[in-house]
Coordinates of N, CA, C and O in Angstrom, one line a residue:
V1 N 12.7 59.3 19.1 CA 11.2 59.6 19.2 C 10.5 58.3 19.7 O 9.7 58.4 20.6
L2 N 10.9 57.2 19.1 CA 10.3 55.9 19.6 C 10.6 55.6 21.0 O 9.8 55.1 21.8
A3 N 11.9 56.0 21.4 CA 12.3 55.8 22.8 C 11.4 56.6 23.7 O 10.9 56.2 24.8
R4 N 11.2 57.9 23.3 CA 10.4 58.8 24.1 C 9.0 58.2 24.3 O 8.4 58.2 25.4
D5 N 8.4 57.8 23.1 CA 7.1 57.3 23.1 C 7.0 56.0 23.9 O 5.9 55.6 24.4
G6 N 8.1 55.3 24.1 CA 8.1 54.0 24.9 C 8.3 54.3 26.3 O 8.4 53.3 27.1
G7 N 8.5 55.5 26.7 CA 8.6 55.8 28.2 C 10.0 56.2 28.6 O 10.2 56.5 29.8
A8 N 11.0 56.1 27.7 CA 12.4 56.5 28.1 C 12.5 58.0 28.2 O 11.7 58.8 27.6
V9 N 13.4 58.4 29.1 CA 13.6 59.9 29.3 C 14.5 60.4 28.1 O 15.6 59.9 27.9
V10 N 13.9 61.2 27.3 CA 14.6 61.8 26.2 C 14.6 63.3 26.4 O 13.5 63.9 26.4
P11 N 15.7 64.0 26.5 CA 15.7 65.4 26.7 C 14.9 66.1 25.6 O 15.2 66.0 24.4
P12 N 13.9 66.9 25.9 CA 13.1 67.6 24.9 C 14.0 68.5 24.0 O 13.7 68.7 22.8
A13 N 15.1 69.0 24.6 CA 16.0 69.9 23.8 C 16.6 69.1 22.6 O 16.8 69.7 21.5
R14 N 16.8 67.8 22.8 CA 17.4 67.0 21.7 C 16.4 66.8 20.6 O 16.7 66.9 19.4
L15 N 15.1 66.6 21.0 CA 14.1 66.4 20.0 C 13.9 67.7 19.2 O 13.6 67.7 18.0
L16 N 13.9 68.8 20.0 CA 13.8 70.1 19.3 C 14.9 70.4 18.3 O 14.7 70.8 17.2
Q17 N 16.2 70.0 18.7 CA 17.3 70.1 17.8 C 17.1 69.3 16.5 O 17.3 69.7 15.4
L18 N 16.6 68.1 16.7 CA 16.3 67.2 15.6 C 15.3 67.8 14.7 O 15.4 67.8 13.5
A19 N 14.2 68.3 15.3 CA 13.1 68.9 14.5 C 13.6 70.1 13.7 O 13.3 70.2 12.5
E20 N 14.4 70.9 14.4 CA 14.9 72.1 13.6 C 15.8 71.7 12.5 O 15.7 72.2 11.4
Y21 N 16.7 70.7 12.7 CA 17.5 70.2 11.6 C 16.7 69.6 10.5 O 16.9 69.9 9.3
L22 N 15.7 68.7 10.8 CA 14.9 68.1 9.8 C 14.1 69.2 9.0 O 13.9 69.1 7.8
S23 N 13.6 70.2 9.7 CA 12.9 71.3 9.1 C 13.7 72.0 8.0 O 13.2 72.3 6.9
T24 N 15.0 72.2 8.3 CA 15.9 72.8 7.4 C 16.1 72.0 6.2 O 16.3 72.5 5.1
T25 N 16.1 70.6 6.3 CA 16.3 69.8 5.2 C 15.1 69.8 4.2 O 15.3 69.3 3.1
L26 N 14.0 70.3 4.6 CA 12.8 70.3 3.8 C 12.8 71.5 2.9 O 12.0 71.6 1.9
R27 N 13.6 72.5 3.1 CA 13.7 73.7 2.3 C 14.0 73.3 0.8 O 14.7 72.3 0.6
E28 N 13.4 74.0 -0.1 CA 13.7 73.7 -1.5 C 13.0 72.4 -2.0 O 13.5 71.9 -3.0
T29 N 12.1 71.9 -1.3 CA 11.4 70.7 -1.7 C 10.8 70.8 -3.0 O 10.8 69.8 -3.8
A30 N 10.2 71.9 -3.3 CA 9.6 72.1 -4.6 C 10.5 71.9 -5.8 O 10.1 71.4 -6.9
A31 N 11.8 72.1 -5.6 CA 12.8 71.9 -6.7 C 13.4 70.5 -6.7 O 14.1 70.1 -7.6
A32 N 13.1 69.7 -5.7 CA 13.7 68.4 -5.6 C 13.1 67.4 -6.6 O 11.9 67.5 -6.8
S33 N 13.9 66.6 -7.2 CA 13.4 65.6 -8.1 C 14.0 64.2 -8.1 O 13.5 63.3 -8.7
S34 N 15.1 64.1 -7.4 CA 15.8 62.8 -7.4 C 15.1 61.9 -6.4 O 14.6 62.3 -5.4
P35 N 15.0 60.6 -6.8 CA 14.3 59.6 -5.8 C 14.9 59.6 -4.4 O 14.2 59.6 -3.4
D36 N 16.2 59.7 -4.4 CA 16.9 59.6 -3.1 C 16.6 60.9 -2.3 O 16.3 60.8 -1.1
D37 N 16.6 62.0 -2.9 CA 16.3 63.3 -2.2 C 14.8 63.3 -1.8 O 14.5 63.7 -0.6
L38 N 13.9 62.9 -2.6 CA 12.5 62.9 -2.2 C 12.2 61.9 -1.1 O 11.4 62.1 -0.2
Y39 N 12.9 60.7 -1.2 CA 12.8 59.7 -0.1 C 13.2 60.3 1.3 O 12.5 60.2 2.3
T40 N 14.4 61.0 1.2 CA 14.9 61.6 2.5 C 13.9 62.7 3.0 O 13.7 62.8 4.2
R41 N 13.3 63.4 2.1 CA 12.4 64.5 2.5 C 11.1 63.9 3.1 O 10.5 64.4 4.1
A42 N 10.6 62.8 2.5 CA 9.4 62.1 3.0 C 9.7 61.5 4.4 O 8.9 61.6 5.3
F43 N 10.9 61.0 4.6 CA 11.3 60.5 5.9 C 11.4 61.6 6.9 O 10.9 61.4 8.1
A44 N 11.9 62.7 6.5 CA 11.9 63.9 7.4 C 10.5 64.3 7.8 O 10.2 64.6 9.0
C45 N 9.6 64.3 6.9 CA 8.2 64.6 7.2 C 7.6 63.7 8.2 O 6.9 64.1 9.1
Y46 N 7.9 62.4 8.0 CA 7.3 61.4 8.9 C 7.9 61.6 10.3 O 7.2 61.6 11.3
T47 N 9.2 61.8 10.4 CA 9.9 62.0 11.7 C 9.4 63.2 12.4 O 9.1 63.2 13.6
L48 N 9.2 64.3 11.6 CA 8.7 65.5 12.2 C 7.2 65.3 12.8 O 6.9 65.8 13.8
A49 N 6.5 64.6 12.0 CA 5.1 64.2 12.5 C 5.2 63.5 13.8 O 4.4 63.7 14.8
L50 N 6.1 62.5 13.9 CA 6.2 61.7 15.2 C 6.7 62.6 16.3 O 6.2 62.4 17.5
I51 N 7.5 63.6 16.0 CA 8.0 64.4 17.1 C 6.9 65.4 17.6 O 6.9 65.9 18.7
G52 N 5.9 65.6 16.7 CA 4.9 66.6 17.0 C 5.1 67.9 16.4 O 4.5 68.9 16.8
R53 N 6.0 68.0 15.4 CA 6.4 69.2 14.8 C 6.2 69.1 13.3 O 7.0 69.6 12.5
A54 N 5.0 68.5 12.9 CA 4.7 68.3 11.5 C 4.7 69.6 10.7 O 4.4 70.7 11.2
E55 N 5.1 69.5 9.4 CA 5.0 70.6 8.5 C 4.1 70.2 7.3 O 4.7 69.8 6.3
P56 N 2.8 70.3 7.5 CA 1.9 69.8 6.4 C 2.0 70.4 5.1 O 1.7 69.8 4.1
A57 N 2.6 71.6 5.0 CA 2.8 72.3 3.7 C 3.7 71.4 2.9 O 3.5 71.3 1.6
Y58 N 4.7 70.8 3.5 CA 5.6 69.9 2.7 C 4.9 68.6 2.4 O 5.3 68.0 1.4
H59 N 4.0 68.2 3.1 CA 3.2 67.0 2.7 C 2.5 67.3 1.4 O 2.5 66.5 0.5
D60 N 2.0 68.5 1.3 CA 1.3 69.0 0.1 C 2.3 69.0 -1.1 O 2.0 68.5 -2.2
V61 N 3.4 69.6 -0.9 CA 4.4 69.7 -1.9 C 4.9 68.4 -2.4 O 4.9 68.1 -3.6
L62 N 5.1 67.5 -1.5 CA 5.6 66.1 -1.9 C 4.4 65.3 -2.5 O 4.7 64.6 -3.5
S63 N 3.2 65.5 -2.1 CA 2.1 64.8 -2.7 C 1.9 65.2 -4.1 O 1.5 64.4 -5.0
Q64 N 2.2 66.5 -4.4 CA 2.1 67.0 -5.8 C 3.1 66.3 -6.7 O 3.0 66.4 -7.9
K65 N 4.2 65.8 -6.1 CA 5.2 65.1 -6.8 C 5.1 63.6 -6.8 O 6.0 62.8 -6.9
A66 N 3.9 63.1 -6.6 CA 3.6 61.7 -6.4 C 4.2 60.8 -7.5 O 4.8 59.7 -7.2
A67 N 4.2 61.2 -8.7 CA 4.7 60.4 -9.8 C 6.2 60.2 -9.7 O 6.8 59.2 -10.1
L68 N 6.9 61.1 -9.0 CA 8.3 61.0 -8.8 C 8.7 60.4 -7.5 O 9.9 60.1 -7.3
L69 N 7.8 60.1 -6.6 CA 8.1 59.5 -5.3 C 8.2 58.0 -5.4 O 7.2 57.4 -5.9
P70 N 9.3 57.5 -5.1 CA 9.4 56.0 -5.0 C 8.4 55.5 -4.0 O 8.0 56.2 -3.1
H71 N 8.1 54.2 -4.1 CA 7.1 53.6 -3.2 C 7.4 53.8 -1.7 O 6.5 54.2 -0.9
P72 N 8.7 53.6 -1.3 CA 9.0 53.8 0.1 C 8.7 55.3 0.6 O 8.2 55.5 1.7
A73 N 9.0 56.2 -0.3 CA 8.7 57.6 0.1 C 7.2 57.9 0.2 O 6.8 58.6 1.1
R74 N 6.5 57.2 -0.7 CA 5.0 57.4 -0.6 C 4.5 56.8 0.7 O 3.6 57.4 1.4
A75 N 5.0 55.7 1.1 CA 4.6 55.1 2.4 C 4.9 56.0 3.6 O 4.1 56.2 4.5
L76 N 6.1 56.5 3.6 CA 6.6 57.4 4.7 C 5.7 58.7 4.7 O 5.3 59.1 5.8
L77 N 5.5 59.3 3.5 CA 4.6 60.4 3.5 C 3.2 60.1 3.9 O 2.6 60.9 4.6
A78 N 2.7 59.0 3.5 CA 1.4 58.6 3.9 C 1.3 58.5 5.4 O 0.3 58.9 6.0
M79 N 2.3 57.9 6.0 CA 2.3 57.8 7.5 C 2.3 59.2 8.1 O 1.7 59.4 9.2
A80 N 3.1 60.1 7.6 CA 3.1 61.5 8.1 C 1.7 62.1 8.0 O 1.3 62.8 8.9
I81 N 1.1 61.9 6.8 CA -0.2 62.5 6.6 C -1.2 61.9 7.6 O -2.0 62.7 8.2
L82 N -1.2 60.6 7.8 CA -2.1 60.0 8.7 C -1.9 60.4 10.1 O -2.8 60.7 10.9
H83 N -0.6 60.6 10.5 CA -0.2 60.9 11.9 C -0.7 62.4 12.2 O -0.9 62.7 13.4
T84 N -0.9 63.2 11.2 CA -1.3 64.6 11.4 C -2.7 64.8 11.1 O -3.2 65.9 10.9
G85 N -3.5 63.7 11.0 CA -5.0 63.8 10.8 C -5.4 63.9 9.4 O -6.6 64.2 9.1
G86 N -4.6 63.6 8.4 CA -5.0 63.6 7.0 C -6.0 62.5 6.8 O -6.1 61.5 7.5
T87 N -6.7 62.7 5.7 CA -7.8 61.7 5.4 C -7.3 60.5 4.7 O -6.3 60.5 4.0
H88 N -8.1 59.4 4.8 CA -7.8 58.2 4.2 C -7.8 58.3 2.7 O -7.0 57.8 2.0
D89 N -8.7 59.1 2.2 CA -8.8 59.4 0.7 C -7.6 60.0 0.2 O -7.1 59.6 -0.9
R90 N -7.0 60.9 0.9 CA -5.8 61.6 0.5 C -4.6 60.6 0.4 O -3.8 60.6 -0.5
V91 N -4.6 59.7 1.4 CA -3.5 58.8 1.5 C -3.7 57.7 0.4 O -2.7 57.4 -0.3
L92 N -4.9 57.3 0.1 CA -5.1 56.3 -1.0 C -4.7 56.9 -2.3 O -4.2 56.3 -3.2
A93 N -5.1 58.2 -2.5 CA -4.7 58.9 -3.8 C -3.2 58.9 -3.9 O -2.7 58.7 -5.1
L94 N -2.5 59.2 -2.9 CA -1.0 59.2 -2.9 C -0.5 57.8 -3.2 O 0.4 57.7 -4.1
L95 N -0.9 56.8 -2.5 CA -0.4 55.4 -2.7 C -0.8 54.9 -4.1 O 0.0 54.1 -4.7
N96 N -1.9 55.3 -4.7 CA -2.4 54.8 -6.0 C -2.0 55.7 -7.1 O -2.3 55.3 -8.3
A97 N -1.3 56.8 -6.9 CA -0.9 57.6 -8.0 C 0.0 56.9 -9.0 O 0.8 56.0 -8.6
P98 N -0.1 57.2 -10.3 CA 0.8 56.5 -11.3 C 2.3 56.7 -10.9 O 2.6 57.8 -10.4
L99 N 3.1 55.7 -11.1 CA 4.5 55.8 -10.7 C 5.3 55.9 -12.0 O 5.1 55.2 -13.0
N100 N 6.3 56.8 -12.0 CA 7.2 57.0 -13.0 C 8.0 55.6 -13.2 O 8.6 55.1 -12.3
R101 N 8.0 55.1 -14.4 CA 8.6 53.8 -14.7 C 10.1 53.7 -14.4 O 10.6 52.7 -14.1
N102 N 10.7 54.9 -14.4 CA 12.2 54.9 -14.1 C 12.4 54.6 -12.6 O 13.6 54.3 -12.3
L103 N 11.4 54.6 -11.8 CA 11.6 54.3 -10.4 C 11.5 52.8 -10.1 O 11.8 52.4 -8.9
D104 N 11.1 52.0 -11.0 CA 11.0 50.5 -10.7 C 12.3 49.9 -10.2 O 12.3 49.2 -9.2
D105 N 13.4 50.3 -10.8 CA 14.7 49.7 -10.4 C 15.1 50.3 -9.0 O 15.6 49.6 -8.2
W106 N 14.8 51.5 -8.8 CA 15.1 52.1 -7.5 C 14.4 51.4 -6.4 O 14.9 51.1 -5.3
N107 N 13.1 51.2 -6.6 CA 12.3 50.5 -5.6 C 12.7 49.1 -5.3 O 12.8 48.7 -4.2
T108 N 13.0 48.3 -6.3 CA 13.3 46.9 -6.1 C 14.8 46.7 -5.7 O 15.1 45.8 -4.9
A109 N 15.7 47.6 -6.1 CA 17.1 47.5 -5.7 C 17.3 47.9 -4.3 O 18.2 47.2 -3.6
L110 N 16.6 48.8 -3.8 CA 16.9 49.3 -2.4 C 16.0 48.8 -1.3 O 16.3 49.0 -0.2
F111 N 14.8 48.3 -1.7 CA 13.8 48.0 -0.8 C 13.2 46.7 -1.1 O 13.0 46.4 -2.3
D112 N 12.9 45.9 -0.1 CA 12.2 44.7 -0.3 C 11.2 44.5 0.9 O 10.1 45.0 0.9
S113 N 11.7 43.9 1.9 CA 10.9 43.7 3.1 C 10.7 45.1 3.8 O 9.6 45.2 4.5
R114 N 11.6 46.0 3.6 CA 11.3 47.3 4.2 C 10.1 48.0 3.6 O 9.3 48.6 4.3
L115 N 9.9 47.8 2.3 CA 8.7 48.4 1.7 C 7.5 47.7 2.1 O 6.5 48.3 2.4
T116 N 7.6 46.4 2.2 CA 6.4 45.6 2.8 C 6.1 46.1 4.2 O 4.9 46.3 4.5
A117 N 7.1 46.3 5.0 CA 6.9 46.7 6.4 C 6.3 48.1 6.4 O 5.3 48.4 7.1
L118 N 6.8 49.1 5.6 CA 6.3 50.4 5.5 C 4.8 50.4 5.1 O 4.0 51.1 5.7
N119 N 4.5 49.6 4.1 CA 3.1 49.5 3.6 C 2.2 48.9 4.6 O 1.1 49.3 4.8
L120 N 2.7 47.9 5.4 CA 1.9 47.4 6.5 C 1.6 48.4 7.5 O 0.5 48.5 8.0
M121 N 2.6 49.2 7.8 CA 2.3 50.3 8.8 C 1.3 51.3 8.3 O 0.4 51.7 9.1
V122 N 1.3 51.6 7.0 CA 0.3 52.5 6.5 C -1.1 51.8 6.6 O -2.1 52.4 7.1
W123 N -1.2 50.6 6.1 CA -2.5 49.9 6.0 C -3.0 49.6 7.4 O -4.2 49.6 7.6
T124 N -2.2 49.4 8.3 CA -2.6 49.1 9.7 C -3.4 50.4 10.2 O -4.3 50.2 10.9
R125 N -2.9 51.6 9.8 CA -3.6 52.8 10.2 C -4.8 53.0 9.4 O -5.8 53.6 9.9
L126 N -4.8 52.7 8.1 CA -5.9 52.9 7.2 C -7.1 52.0 7.6 O -8.2 52.5 7.7
D127 N -6.8 50.7 7.6 CA -7.9 49.7 7.9 C -7.2 48.4 8.4 O -6.8 47.6 7.6
P128 N -7.1 48.2 9.7 CA -6.4 47.1 10.2 C -7.0 45.7 9.8 O -6.2 44.7 9.9
V129 N -8.2 45.7 9.4 CA -8.8 44.4 9.0 C -9.0 44.2 7.5 O -9.6 43.2 7.0
A130 N -8.5 45.2 6.7 CA -8.6 45.1 5.3 C -7.9 43.9 4.7 O -6.8 43.6 5.3
P131 N -8.3 43.3 3.6 CA -7.6 42.2 3.0 C -6.1 42.6 2.7 O -5.2 41.8 2.8
T132 N -5.9 43.9 2.3 CA -4.6 44.4 2.0 C -3.7 44.3 3.2 O -2.5 43.9 3.1
T133 N -4.2 44.7 4.3 CA -3.4 44.6 5.6 C -3.1 43.2 5.9 O -1.9 42.9 6.2
V134 N -4.0 42.3 5.8 CA -3.8 40.9 6.2 C -2.8 40.3 5.2 O -1.8 39.6 5.6
S135 N -2.9 40.7 3.9 CA -2.0 40.2 2.9 C -0.5 40.7 3.1 O 0.4 39.9 3.0
L136 N -0.4 42.0 3.5 CA 0.9 42.5 3.7 C 1.6 41.9 4.9 O 2.8 41.6 4.9
S137 N 0.8 41.6 6.0 CA 1.3 40.9 7.2 C 1.8 39.5 6.8 O 3.0 39.2 7.2
A138 N 1.1 38.8 6.1 CA 1.5 37.4 5.7 C 2.7 37.5 4.8 O 3.7 36.7 4.9
R139 N 2.7 38.5 3.9 CA 3.9 38.6 3.0 C 5.1 39.0 3.8 O 6.2 38.4 3.5
L140 N 5.0 39.9 4.7 CA 6.2 40.2 5.5 C 6.7 39.0 6.3 O 8.0 38.8 6.3
L141 N 5.9 38.2 6.8 CA 6.3 37.0 7.6 C 7.0 36.1 6.6 O 8.0 35.4 6.9
N142 N 6.5 36.0 5.4 CA 7.0 35.0 4.4 C 8.3 35.5 3.8 O 9.1 34.7 3.2
E143 N 8.6 36.8 3.9 CA 9.9 37.4 3.4 C 11.1 37.1 4.3 O 12.2 37.4 3.9
R144 N 10.9 36.5 5.5 CA 12.0 36.2 6.4 C 12.9 35.2 5.7 O 12.5 34.4 4.9
T145 N 14.2 35.3 6.1 CA 15.2 34.4 5.6 C 14.9 33.0 6.3 O 14.2 33.0 7.3
S146 N 15.7 32.0 5.9 CA 15.5 30.7 6.6 C 16.0 30.8 8.0 O 15.6 30.0 8.8
A147 N 16.8 31.8 8.3 CA 17.3 32.0 9.7 C 16.2 32.8 10.6 O 16.5 33.0 11.7
G148 N 15.1 33.2 9.9 CA 14.1 33.9 10.7 C 14.2 35.4 10.8 O 13.4 36.0 11.5
H149 N 15.0 36.0 10.0 CA 15.1 37.5 10.0 C 14.9 38.0 8.6 O 14.7 37.3 7.7
W150 N 15.1 39.3 8.5 CA 14.8 40.0 7.2 C 16.0 40.5 6.5 O 15.9 41.2 5.5
G151 N 17.2 40.1 6.9 CA 18.4 40.4 6.2 C 19.3 41.4 6.7 O 20.5 41.4 6.4
S152 N 18.8 42.4 7.5 CA 19.7 43.4 8.1 C 19.0 43.9 9.3 O 17.8 43.8 9.5
T153 N 19.8 44.5 10.2 CA 19.2 45.1 11.4 C 18.2 46.2 11.1 O 17.1 46.2 11.7
Y154 N 18.5 47.0 10.1 CA 17.6 48.1 9.7 C 16.2 47.5 9.2 O 15.2 48.0 9.7
T155 N 16.3 46.5 8.4 CA 15.1 45.9 7.9 C 14.3 45.2 9.0 O 13.1 45.2 9.1
N156 N 15.1 44.5 9.8 CA 14.5 43.8 11.0 C 13.7 44.8 11.8 O 12.6 44.5 12.3
A157 N 14.3 46.0 12.0 CA 13.6 47.0 12.9 C 12.3 47.4 12.2 O 11.3 47.5 12.9
W158 N 12.3 47.7 10.9 CA 11.1 48.1 10.3 C 10.0 47.0 10.3 O 8.8 47.3 10.5
A159 N 10.5 45.8 10.1 CA 9.5 44.7 10.1 C 8.9 44.5 11.5 O 7.7 44.3 11.6
L160 N 9.7 44.6 12.5 CA 9.2 44.4 13.9 C 8.3 45.6 14.3 O 7.2 45.4 14.9
L161 N 8.6 46.8 13.8 CA 7.7 48.0 14.1 C 6.4 47.8 13.4 O 5.3 48.0 14.0
A162 N 6.4 47.3 12.2 CA 5.2 47.1 11.4 C 4.3 46.0 12.1 O 3.1 46.1 12.2
L163 N 4.9 44.9 12.4 CA 4.2 43.8 13.1 C 3.6 44.2 14.4 O 2.5 43.8 14.8
A164 N 4.4 45.0 15.2 CA 3.9 45.5 16.5 C 2.7 46.4 16.3 O 1.8 46.4 17.0
A165 N 2.8 47.3 15.3 CA 1.7 48.2 15.0 C 0.5 47.4 14.6 O -0.6 47.8 15.0
E166 N 0.7 46.4 13.8 CA -0.5 45.6 13.4 C -1.1 44.9 14.6 O -2.3 44.9 14.8
T167 N -0.3 44.3 15.5 CA -0.7 43.6 16.7 C -1.5 44.6 17.6 O -2.6 44.3 18.1
K168 N -0.9 45.8 17.7 CA -1.6 46.8 18.6 C -2.9 47.2 18.0 O -3.9 47.4 18.7
S169 N -3.0 47.3 16.6 CA -4.3 47.7 16.0 C -5.3 46.6 16.2 O -6.5 46.9 16.2
Q170 N -4.9 45.4 16.3 CA -5.8 44.3 16.4 C -6.3 44.1 17.9 O -7.4 43.6 18.2
N171 N -5.4 44.5 18.8 CA -5.6 44.4 20.2 C -5.0 45.6 20.9 O -3.9 45.6 21.3
P172 N -5.8 46.7 21.0 CA -5.2 47.9 21.6 C -4.6 47.8 23.0 O -3.8 48.6 23.4
A173 N -4.9 46.7 23.7 CA -4.3 46.5 25.0 C -2.9 45.9 24.9 O -2.2 45.9 25.9
A174 N -2.6 45.4 23.7 CA -1.2 44.8 23.5 C -0.1 45.9 23.7 O -0.3 47.0 23.3
T175 N 1.0 45.5 24.2 CA 2.1 46.4 24.3 C 3.3 45.9 23.5 O 3.4 44.8 23.2

């Protein structure tokens, strides 16, 4: 999806196949309760939104499970909601909903800089000049290792996507 949006030729049929597959993974979301499963479903919602095949009904179902959503899932769902024209108030309610205490270990064990990057992406869309956005940007830069990266290729990618989104929000002419 990012390759397509960056100007690369991506066969539409491949994106349609991806959208159909992701759509099927969202079935039975109302019954889902494990953090891993909910995270995966929130990621599917975000990807479908990027493809242009959003399924807002699942945004609603997942939002109703906010207490069970780990922080990274909340950030991905927030980006899906924003990408499909959802309101800032709805996103803030999702991000600020009480968190089930059992998720603390899940959040800290699996995510660090990725969570900071995801939150920066959300806040860049919510309010690019908010103190929270500025703080997340500084935090993300400070989370780099002494070698200047964030610890893994996957985390590096999220960090760079977030910083690029922030740069673009500050200067829409930036590429």
